[in-house]
Coordinates of C-alpha atoms and ligand atoms in Angstrom, one line a residue:
M22 CA 63.3 63.3 -3.2
K23 CA 62.6 63.9 -6.8
R24 CA 58.9 63.9 -7.8
I25 CA 57.8 62.3 -11.0
W26 CA 54.5 62.2 -12.5
I27 CA 52.7 58.9 -11.9
S28 CA 49.1 58.9 -12.0
L29 CA 47.3 58.2 -8.5
L30 CA 50.5 59.0 -6.6
T31 CA 50.3 62.7 -7.7
I32 CA 47.0 63.1 -6.0
L33 CA 47.9 61.9 -2.7
P34 CA 48.4 64.4 0.1
A35 CA 51.7 66.2 -0.1
T36 CA 52.8 65.0 3.4
F37 CA 53.3 61.6 2.1
L38 CA 55.2 62.6 -1.0
S39 CA 57.5 64.8 0.8
G40 CA 58.3 62.1 3.2
Q41 CA 57.7 64.1 6.4
D42 CA 58.8 62.3 9.3
G43 CA 58.7 63.2 13.0
L44 CA 54.9 62.3 13.2
K45 CA 53.3 61.1 16.3
P46 CA 53.0 57.3 16.7
T47 CA 49.4 56.0 15.8
P48 CA 49.2 52.5 17.4
Q49 CA 45.3 52.8 17.5
W50 CA 45.2 52.8 13.6
R51 CA 47.6 49.9 13.3
P52 CA 45.8 47.0 11.6
A53 CA 45.6 43.8 13.5
Y54 CA 44.7 41.4 10.5
H55 CA 45.8 43.3 7.6
F56 CA 49.3 43.7 6.2
T57 CA 51.1 46.7 6.9
P58 CA 55.0 47.2 6.8
L59 CA 56.5 47.7 10.2
T60 CA 57.7 51.1 9.3
N61 CA 57.7 53.2 6.3
W62 CA 55.8 53.6 3.1
T63 CA 53.9 50.6 1.1
N64 CA 51.9 50.8 -2.1
D65 CA 51.1 48.2 -4.8
P66 CA 51.4 44.4 -3.9
N67 CA 53.9 42.9 -6.2
G68 CA 55.2 39.2 -7.2
L69 CA 52.4 37.4 -5.4
I70 CA 53.3 33.8 -5.5
F71 CA 52.5 30.8 -3.5
L72 CA 55.4 28.4 -2.8
D73 CA 56.3 25.8 -0.3
G74 CA 52.9 26.5 1.5
K75 CA 53.7 30.1 1.8
Y76 CA 52.1 33.1 0.3
H77 CA 54.8 35.6 -0.7
L78 CA 53.6 39.3 -0.7
Y79 CA 56.2 41.5 -2.1
N80 CA 55.3 45.1 -2.2
Q81 CA 56.3 48.6 -3.3
Q82 CA 58.2 50.1 -0.4
N83 CA 60.3 53.2 0.4
P84 CA 62.9 51.8 2.8
Y85 CA 63.8 55.3 4.0
G86 CA 60.5 57.1 4.6
I87 CA 56.9 57.5 5.4
G88 CA 56.3 59.1 2.0
W89 CA 56.5 57.4 -1.4
G90 CA 59.9 57.2 -3.2
H91 CA 63.2 55.1 -3.6
M92 CA 60.8 52.5 -4.8
S93 CA 61.9 49.0 -3.8
W94 CA 60.3 45.5 -3.3
G95 CA 59.7 44.7 0.3
H96 CA 58.7 41.1 1.2
A97 CA 56.4 39.3 3.7
T98 CA 55.2 35.8 3.7
S99 CA 52.3 34.1 5.6
T100 CA 50.7 30.6 5.7
D101 CA 47.4 31.9 6.5
L102 CA 47.1 35.3 4.9
V103 CA 46.5 36.9 8.2
H104 CA 49.9 36.6 10.0
W105 CA 52.7 38.0 8.2
E106 CA 56.4 37.5 8.7
H107 CA 58.4 40.5 7.6
L108 CA 61.4 39.7 5.6
P109 CA 64.5 41.7 4.4
L110 CA 63.9 44.1 1.2
A111 CA 64.0 41.6 -1.7
I112 CA 64.9 44.0 -4.6
P113 CA 66.2 47.4 -3.5
E114 CA 66.4 50.5 -5.7
T115 CA 69.9 51.2 -7.4
I116 CA 71.3 54.7 -7.2
D117 CA 74.0 55.3 -9.9
K118 CA 73.8 57.6 -12.9
D119 CA 70.8 56.0 -14.4
T120 CA 69.0 55.3 -10.9
T121 CA 66.6 52.6 -11.2
W122 CA 63.5 52.2 -9.2
R123 CA 61.8 48.8 -8.9
F124 CA 58.2 49.5 -9.8
S125 CA 55.4 46.9 -9.8
G126 CA 55.5 43.5 -11.3
S127 CA 55.0 39.8 -10.6
A128 CA 56.8 36.7 -9.9
V129 CA 56.8 33.2 -11.2
W130 CA 58.3 29.7 -10.5
D131 CA 60.4 28.7 -13.3
K132 CA 60.3 24.9 -12.3
D133 CA 61.9 23.7 -15.7
N134 CA 64.6 26.4 -15.9
S135 CA 63.0 27.9 -19.0
S136 CA 65.0 31.1 -18.3
G137 CA 68.3 29.1 -18.0
L138 CA 68.8 31.3 -15.0
C139 CA 68.0 28.4 -12.2
N140 CA 69.8 26.1 -10.2
P141 CA 68.4 22.5 -10.5
G142 CA 64.9 22.4 -9.0
G143 CA 63.8 25.6 -10.3
C144 CA 64.1 29.5 -9.4
M145 CA 61.7 32.3 -8.8
V146 CA 61.8 34.8 -11.6
A147 CA 60.5 38.5 -10.9
V148 CA 59.3 40.5 -13.8
Y149 CA 59.0 44.1 -13.0
T150 CA 59.2 47.6 -14.3
A151 CA 62.4 49.3 -14.0
D152 CA 61.7 53.0 -13.8
Q153 CA 64.6 55.1 -14.6
P154 CA 63.6 58.7 -13.7
N155 CA 66.9 60.2 -15.3
L156 CA 66.3 58.4 -18.6
K157 CA 62.6 59.2 -18.5
K158 CA 62.1 55.6 -19.1
E159 CA 60.2 52.5 -17.9
S160 CA 61.1 49.1 -19.4
Q161 CA 60.7 45.6 -18.1
F162 CA 63.6 43.9 -16.3
I163 CA 63.8 40.5 -14.7
A164 CA 65.7 39.4 -11.7
Y165 CA 65.8 35.7 -10.3
S166 CA 66.2 34.1 -6.9
N167 CA 67.8 30.8 -6.2
D168 CA 67.1 30.9 -2.5
R169 CA 63.2 30.5 -2.9
G170 CA 62.5 34.4 -3.1
R171 CA 64.5 35.9 -0.4
T172 CA 67.3 37.5 -2.5
F173 CA 67.3 38.2 -6.1
T174 CA 70.0 38.7 -8.8
H175 CA 69.5 41.0 -11.7
Y176 CA 69.5 39.5 -15.0
A177 CA 72.6 40.6 -16.9
N178 CA 70.9 41.6 -20.2
N179 CA 68.1 43.7 -18.9
P180 CA 65.8 45.2 -20.3
V181 CA 63.9 42.1 -21.4
L182 CA 61.2 44.6 -23.1
D183 CA 61.8 48.0 -24.0
L184 CA 59.6 50.5 -26.2
Q185 CA 61.8 53.4 -25.5
K186 CA 58.6 54.9 -23.6
K187 CA 58.4 57.1 -20.4
D188 CA 55.2 55.0 -19.4
F189 CA 55.1 51.5 -20.0
R190 CA 54.7 49.4 -16.8
D191 CA 53.4 46.8 -14.4
P192 CA 53.8 43.3 -16.2
N193 CA 51.7 40.7 -14.9
V194 CA 53.1 37.4 -15.9
S195 CA 51.7 33.9 -15.3
W196 CA 52.1 30.4 -16.8
S197 CA 49.5 29.9 -19.8
P198 CA 48.5 26.3 -20.2
Q199 CA 46.8 27.4 -23.3
L200 CA 49.7 28.7 -25.0
N201 CA 52.2 26.4 -23.2
K202 CA 54.1 29.7 -22.8
W203 CA 54.6 32.6 -20.2
L204 CA 52.1 35.2 -20.8
M205 CA 52.5 38.8 -19.9
V206 CA 49.8 41.8 -19.7
V207 CA 51.4 45.2 -19.3
A208 CA 50.1 48.6 -19.3
L209 CA 50.6 51.5 -21.6
P210 CA 49.2 53.9 -19.2
R211 CA 49.0 57.1 -21.3
E212 CA 47.4 55.3 -24.2
Y213 CA 44.7 53.6 -21.9
K214 CA 45.9 50.2 -23.6
V215 CA 47.2 46.8 -22.2
R216 CA 49.5 44.7 -24.3
F217 CA 49.8 40.9 -24.2
Y218 CA 53.2 39.4 -24.8
A219 CA 54.1 35.7 -24.7
S220 CA 57.7 34.1 -24.0
T221 CA 59.1 30.7 -23.8
D222 CA 62.1 31.9 -21.7
L223 CA 60.9 34.9 -19.8
R224 CA 63.9 36.8 -21.7
S225 CA 62.4 37.4 -25.0
W226 CA 58.7 38.6 -25.6
E227 CA 56.6 38.3 -28.6
L228 CA 53.8 40.8 -28.9
L229 CA 50.4 39.1 -29.3
S230 CA 47.9 41.9 -29.3
E231 CA 46.5 45.0 -27.6
F232 CA 43.4 46.0 -26.0
G233 CA 42.0 49.4 -25.3
P234 CA 41.0 52.1 -24.9
G235 CA 37.7 50.8 -23.5
G236 CA 35.5 51.3 -20.4
Y237 CA 37.1 53.9 -18.1
A238 CA 39.8 55.7 -19.9
N239 CA 40.3 59.1 -18.3
A240 CA 43.1 58.1 -16.0
P241 CA 46.3 56.1 -16.6
W242 CA 45.9 52.4 -16.9
E243 CA 48.1 50.5 -14.6
C244 CA 48.6 47.1 -12.9
P245 CA 46.6 45.0 -15.3
F246 CA 46.0 41.2 -14.9
L247 CA 44.0 38.7 -16.9
V248 CA 42.4 35.7 -15.2
P249 CA 40.0 32.9 -16.0
L250 CA 37.2 32.9 -13.6
T251 CA 34.5 30.4 -12.9
V252 CA 31.1 31.3 -13.2
E253 CA 29.3 30.4 -9.7
G254 CA 27.4 27.2 -9.8
K255 CA 28.6 26.2 -13.2
K256 CA 30.6 23.3 -14.4
G257 CA 32.0 22.1 -17.6
E258 CA 31.7 23.9 -21.0
G259 CA 31.1 27.6 -20.7
S260 CA 31.6 27.7 -16.9
E261 CA 34.7 29.8 -17.3
K262 CA 35.2 33.4 -18.7
W263 CA 38.3 35.6 -19.1
V264 CA 38.4 38.7 -17.0
L265 CA 40.8 41.7 -17.6
V266 CA 41.2 44.0 -14.5
V267 CA 42.9 47.3 -15.0
S268 CA 43.6 50.0 -12.2
A269 CA 42.9 53.6 -13.5
G270 CA 43.4 56.1 -10.8
G271 CA 43.6 59.9 -11.1
A272 CA 42.2 63.2 -10.5
E273 CA 38.7 62.6 -11.8
K274 CA 37.7 59.4 -10.0
G275 CA 40.4 59.2 -7.3
T276 CA 41.4 55.5 -6.6
Y277 CA 39.5 53.4 -9.2
M278 CA 39.6 49.9 -10.6
Q279 CA 37.6 48.4 -13.5
Y280 CA 37.3 45.2 -15.2
F281 CA 36.3 43.6 -18.6
V282 CA 34.6 40.3 -19.1
G283 CA 35.2 38.2 -22.2
G284 CA 37.3 35.6 -24.1
F285 CA 40.9 35.1 -24.8
D286 CA 41.9 33.0 -27.7
G287 CA 45.4 32.7 -26.7
K288 CA 46.3 35.9 -28.8
T289 CA 43.3 38.6 -28.3
F290 CA 41.2 39.6 -25.4
T291 CA 37.5 40.2 -26.7
N292 CA 35.4 42.1 -24.4
D293 CA 31.9 40.6 -24.4
N294 CA 30.4 44.1 -23.4
P295 CA 30.0 47.3 -25.4
S296 CA 33.3 49.2 -25.2
D297 CA 32.0 52.1 -23.4
A298 CA 30.5 49.8 -20.6
V299 CA 32.3 50.5 -17.2
L300 CA 32.4 47.8 -14.7
T301 CA 33.6 48.8 -11.1
V302 CA 35.5 46.4 -9.1
D303 CA 35.1 48.2 -5.7
Y304 CA 32.8 51.1 -4.9
G305 CA 34.9 52.6 -2.1
D306 CA 37.8 55.4 -2.3
C307 CA 40.8 53.3 -1.6
F308 CA 41.2 49.9 -3.2
Y309 CA 43.9 49.7 -5.9
A310 CA 46.6 48.0 -7.8
A311 CA 45.2 44.5 -6.9
I312 CA 46.7 41.5 -8.5
P313 CA 46.3 37.6 -7.9
W314 CA 48.3 35.0 -6.6
N315 CA 50.4 32.8 -8.9
G316 CA 50.9 29.2 -8.2
L317 CA 47.9 28.5 -6.1
P318 CA 47.5 24.6 -5.7
D319 CA 43.7 24.5 -6.7
K320 CA 41.6 26.7 -9.2
R321 CA 41.2 29.3 -6.5
K322 CA 41.9 32.9 -7.7
T323 CA 42.8 35.0 -4.6
Y324 CA 43.9 38.6 -5.0
I325 CA 45.2 41.4 -2.7
G326 CA 45.1 45.2 -3.2
W327 CA 46.6 48.3 -1.8
L328 CA 44.3 50.5 0.4
T329 CA 45.6 53.9 -0.6
P330 CA 46.1 56.4 2.3
G331 CA 44.0 59.4 2.7
P332 CA 44.9 62.7 4.3
Q333 CA 45.3 61.3 7.7
A334 CA 48.9 60.4 8.5
T335 CA 49.7 57.2 10.4
Y336 CA 53.1 56.6 12.0
P337 CA 55.6 54.7 11.8
W338 CA 53.8 53.2 8.5
T339 CA 51.9 54.5 5.7
G340 CA 49.6 52.3 3.8
Q341 CA 48.1 48.8 4.2
M342 CA 46.8 45.8 2.2
S343 CA 43.1 44.9 1.7
I344 CA 41.9 41.5 2.9
P345 CA 42.9 38.8 0.5
R346 CA 39.8 38.3 -1.6
D347 CA 38.6 35.0 -3.8
L348 CA 37.4 35.8 -7.3
A349 CA 34.6 34.3 -9.1
L350 CA 31.9 35.6 -11.6
R351 CA 28.2 35.6 -11.0
E352 CA 25.2 35.6 -13.5
T353 CA 22.8 38.8 -12.8
P354 CA 19.9 40.0 -14.8
Q355 CA 22.6 42.6 -16.1
G356 CA 25.1 40.1 -17.2
L357 CA 28.1 38.5 -15.7
R358 CA 29.5 40.3 -12.6
L359 CA 32.8 40.0 -10.7
V360 CA 32.4 38.4 -7.1
Q361 CA 35.1 39.2 -4.5
A362 CA 34.5 37.8 -1.0
P363 CA 37.2 37.6 1.8
A364 CA 39.4 34.6 1.2
T365 CA 37.8 31.4 2.3
L366 CA 41.3 30.4 3.8
I367 CA 40.7 33.2 6.4
R368 CA 37.0 32.8 6.6
K369 CA 37.0 29.2 7.6
N370 CA 39.6 30.1 10.2
L371 CA 37.7 32.8 12.0
D372 CA 36.9 31.1 15.2
G373 CA 40.5 29.9 15.7
L374 CA 41.8 33.4 14.7
S375 CA 39.7 35.3 17.3
H376 CA 40.4 32.8 19.9
H377 CA 36.9 31.9 19.9
R378 CA 35.8 35.4 21.0
V379 CA 32.6 35.2 19.0
T380 CA 29.4 37.0 19.8
E381 CA 26.2 36.4 18.0
A382 CA 22.5 37.2 18.3
K383 CA 19.3 36.7 16.3
D384 CA 16.2 38.7 15.3
I385 CA 17.0 42.1 16.8
A386 CA 14.3 44.6 16.1
I387 CA 15.8 48.2 15.4
R388 CA 13.6 51.0 16.4
P389 CA 10.8 49.1 18.1
N390 CA 10.1 52.1 20.4
A391 CA 11.2 54.7 17.9
V392 CA 14.6 54.9 19.3
P393 CA 16.8 55.5 16.2
V394 CA 19.9 54.0 17.6
Q395 CA 20.6 51.2 20.1
K396 CA 23.8 50.0 21.2
W397 CA 24.6 46.2 20.9
K398 CA 28.3 45.7 22.0
A399 CA 31.6 47.2 22.9
M400 CA 34.6 45.8 20.8
P401 CA 37.6 47.1 22.6
G402 CA 40.5 47.0 20.1
N403 CA 38.2 48.0 17.1
A404 CA 39.5 44.9 15.1
Y405 CA 36.5 42.6 14.2
W406 CA 34.6 40.9 11.5
I407 CA 30.8 41.0 11.4
E408 CA 28.4 38.9 9.4
A409 CA 24.9 40.0 9.4
D410 CA 21.7 39.6 7.7
L411 CA 19.6 42.8 7.7
T412 CA 16.0 43.5 6.6
V413 CA 15.0 47.1 6.0
G414 CA 11.3 47.9 5.8
P415 CA 9.8 50.6 3.5
G416 CA 10.7 54.1 4.6
A417 CA 13.6 53.2 6.6
A418 CA 17.3 53.5 6.0
A419 CA 19.0 51.2 8.5
G420 CA 22.0 49.1 9.4
I421 CA 25.0 49.1 11.7
L422 CA 26.9 52.0 13.3
L423 CA 30.4 51.1 14.1
A424 CA 33.6 52.5 15.7
A425 CA 31.1 54.5 17.5
K426 CA 30.8 56.5 20.8
K427 CA 28.5 58.9 22.5
D428 CA 29.6 62.2 21.4
G429 CA 28.1 65.2 23.5
D430 CA 27.0 67.5 20.9
N431 CA 26.1 65.3 18.0
G432 CA 24.6 62.3 19.8
I433 CA 26.8 59.5 18.5
A434 CA 30.1 59.7 16.6
G435 CA 30.7 56.6 14.2
T436 CA 30.5 55.3 10.9
R437 CA 27.3 54.1 9.5
I438 CA 26.8 51.2 7.1
G439 CA 23.3 50.9 5.9
Y440 CA 20.7 50.0 3.2
D441 CA 18.2 52.4 1.9
P442 CA 15.5 50.8 0.0
S443 CA 13.9 53.8 -1.5
R444 CA 17.2 54.6 -3.3
H445 CA 18.3 51.1 -3.6
Q446 CA 21.5 52.0 -2.2
L447 CA 23.9 50.6 0.1
F448 CA 25.8 53.5 1.9
V449 CA 28.9 54.1 4.1
D450 CA 28.5 57.3 5.9
R451 CA 31.5 58.7 7.7
S452 CA 30.2 62.4 7.9
H453 CA 29.9 61.9 11.8
A454 CA 32.7 59.5 12.2
G455 CA 34.7 61.9 14.5
G456 CA 38.5 61.0 14.9
G457 CA 41.2 61.6 12.2
K458 CA 40.9 63.1 8.9
I459 CA 39.0 61.5 6.0
K460 CA 39.0 62.3 2.2
T461 CA 36.7 65.5 1.7
G462 CA 33.9 64.7 -0.5
K463 CA 34.1 61.2 0.4
E464 CA 32.2 61.2 3.6
I465 CA 29.3 59.3 2.1
Q466 CA 30.0 56.5 -0.5
T467 CA 27.3 54.6 -2.1
I468 CA 26.5 51.5 -4.1
D469 CA 23.5 51.5 -6.4
L470 CA 22.3 48.1 -6.1
D471 CA 21.2 46.8 -9.6
T472 CA 17.7 45.9 -8.7
A473 CA 15.1 46.6 -6.1
A474 CA 15.6 42.9 -5.0
F475 CA 16.5 43.7 -1.6
A476 CA 13.6 45.8 -0.4
G477 CA 11.8 43.8 2.3
K478 CA 14.4 40.9 1.8
T479 CA 17.5 40.0 3.6
L480 CA 20.8 41.7 2.7
H481 CA 23.7 39.7 3.6
L482 CA 26.8 41.8 4.8
E483 CA 30.3 41.0 5.7
I484 CA 32.0 44.1 7.4
L485 CA 35.6 44.1 8.2
V486 CA 36.8 46.7 10.6
D487 CA 40.6 46.7 11.4
R488 CA 41.3 49.8 13.2
S489 CA 41.8 52.2 10.3
S490 CA 40.2 50.1 7.4
L491 CA 36.7 49.1 6.8
E492 CA 35.7 46.9 4.0
V493 CA 32.1 45.9 3.2
F494 CA 31.1 42.9 1.1
A495 CA 27.3 42.6 0.3
D496 CA 25.4 40.0 -1.2
H497 CA 28.1 37.3 -0.9
G498 CA 30.7 39.3 -2.6
L499 CA 28.8 41.0 -5.4
Y500 CA 29.5 44.4 -4.0
A501 CA 32.6 45.5 -2.3
L502 CA 33.4 48.9 -0.9
S503 CA 36.6 49.5 0.9
T504 CA 37.7 52.9 2.7
Q505 CA 39.4 54.1 5.8
I506 CA 38.1 55.3 9.2
F507 CA 40.3 56.8 11.9
P508 CA 38.1 56.5 15.1
D509 CA 39.3 57.8 18.4
K510 CA 40.5 55.0 20.5
D511 CA 37.5 54.8 22.7
A512 CA 35.1 54.8 19.7
D513 CA 34.9 51.2 19.8
S514 CA 31.2 50.1 20.1
I515 CA 28.7 48.6 17.7
Y516 CA 25.2 50.2 17.4
F517 CA 22.2 49.5 15.1
F518 CA 20.4 52.4 13.6
S519 CA 17.3 52.9 11.6
N520 CA 15.9 56.3 10.3
G521 CA 12.3 56.5 9.5
G522 CA 11.0 52.9 9.7
D523 CA 11.4 49.5 11.1
A524 CA 14.3 47.3 10.4
Y525 CA 15.5 43.9 11.6
I526 CA 18.9 42.2 12.2
R527 CA 18.0 38.8 11.3
S528 CA 21.2 37.3 12.5
V529 CA 24.5 38.8 13.4
R530 CA 27.9 37.4 14.3
V531 CA 31.0 39.2 15.1
W532 CA 34.6 37.8 15.7
D533 CA 36.9 39.9 17.7
L534 CA 40.2 39.8 16.0
S535 CA 41.9 42.4 18.1
P536 CA 44.1 39.8 19.7
I537 CA 46.0 39.2 16.5
S538 CA 49.3 41.1 16.2
Q539 CA 51.8 41.1 13.3
K540 CA 54.9 41.1 15.6
Ligands
FRU601 C1 50.5 52.1 -9.2 C2 51.9 52.6 -9.6 C3 52.4 51.6 -10.6 C4 53.7 51.7 -10.5 C5 54.0 51.9 -8.9 C6 55.0 52.8 -8.4 O1 50.0 52.7 -7.8 O2 51.7 53.9 -9.9 O3 51.9 51.9 -11.9 O4 54.5 50.5 -10.8 O5 52.8 52.3 -8.5 O6 55.2 52.8 -7.0

C-alpha cells in the first residue's frame, strides 16, 4: 500500500498503516453498542443522513485490510442509533491510471431534483473528496443514488470543485433555508482555513468566503461543519448561534477537535471570540472527524465521531464510532460553550436496550472506614452505561473505578474516573488499567473544570463503557472525554474509590448493555 501524508493518519501506529493481518481475534474488545465494521479498517463517519426512518452511517473503510488504505465508503443503517445493519460497500475506490480514493464527505437528499440526476421523487447525492495520489490532487466529486443510498453512480463531469491542490478536502453540504441554496463547508488543511461555497444544483459551486486561520492552527484542518445550535433554555430571538467545528489532528496534540461560536450572515462566518481563543470539543485522546446527520425531522442536531485507534491492535476490525451525541450551547460564566450529551434517542430507550438489567443505589459513602476502594458490582461483559451523582469533600479525589479486578501486586487493576476538587479537575487515570496497550503519555487525561463550582456540590456523570471504549460526559454534556481501554476479560467490576477524604455517591444507576450484539 502506498503511504501518503495525511495529517492524523501519519501518527497512527505503523501496524495499522502497513495493513498487518494474521492478528489474533479480540472479541473481548468488540463494542456491543457502538458501531464497528464487521471486518477491516474504519475511520471518519461520512454522508450522515436520516431517510425513511433510518440513520445512514457511511464511513471511510478499507475493504481489504486492517490498516488504512484503499479508501472507500462503507455503509450501515440503524433505526435506533445502537443496532447497525451492515450493508455492501457504497462507493468503492477506483483503480486505474489515476486511482481515486473516496475520501470524506457528506450526503444530501435532493428531493426536487435540483441536480438533474434524480429519478422522480428525488435522489441521494454524495459530495466527497476524490483523493488522487498519482495526480497529487484532491478535488470534490459528486455521486448520486436512485436506490435510496445503497448504490451510487459517479457524475459524468466530476470534479465539481477543483483548485488544483494537493490538500483540499472533506466537503460538508447541507440545505440552507437562509440562502435557499446548498451550502458547503470544506477544508484547506495546510492553510488552516475553511471555505464556504453555495450552489443551486450541487454541480457548480460559488465561493462565498473563507474563515481562518484561528483558534488552534498547528495541525491540518479537516472535516469542518457549520450548524446553528440552540442555547439551552432560550426561545425566540437570540436563542440560536452558529457553531463551526473543525478537526485538527497532528503530531503536537494528537487527536483534536475545536469549535468556534459566532454568526453566519449567509456569506461569512464571524467568530464571536478573539481569534486566538481555542475551544475544545472533547478532552480525551481519540474523538475525531465528527459530523452531524442531515435530514433530521426536528431541530435536533446529532453527530457522531470516529474514535481513533491507539497502539493496541484489535481484530478482525480496527476503529469504532463514538456514541451519537446531541448538540446544543450553554451559557456559562466564560461564554457560550458546546454541550454534547449522548443522543436522547438512545438515552430514553436504555431500559429496553438493557432488557431491564438495571442496577441502582443511593447515598453510598466512600471511605467511611478509611478503606480507599470498595467493590460495588460485577458487570460481566464490560458493556454498560453509568449515570452517577458524585460529591467529593475537601482533601479527597474520588470517583468510580471500572473495568477493574483484583491484581496481586498492585492492588486493583482498572480505570479511574474521578474528581479532584483541589485541582478543579476531572480525571481519567488508566495508569493501572492492566490489559492491552494504551497511548504512552496519555495514561492520565484531565479536564480543567472552569470554576470551583463542584467542590462540595454534586457532579453529574454519564460514563459509557463498551469493552474497549470509554466516554465520560460531565455536567450534563458540558464536558466530554473519550478514550480507549483494553481491559482483560475478567476485569469487569465496578468499584468506588477515594484518596484522602470523604466522598459520596448520591445516586448511581447502571444499565447492562452487554446483551446487545451487532450481528
Ligand atoms: C480525517 C481524514 C480526512 C480524509 C480522510 C481519509 O481523518 O484525514 O481529512 O478525508 O481522513 O481517510
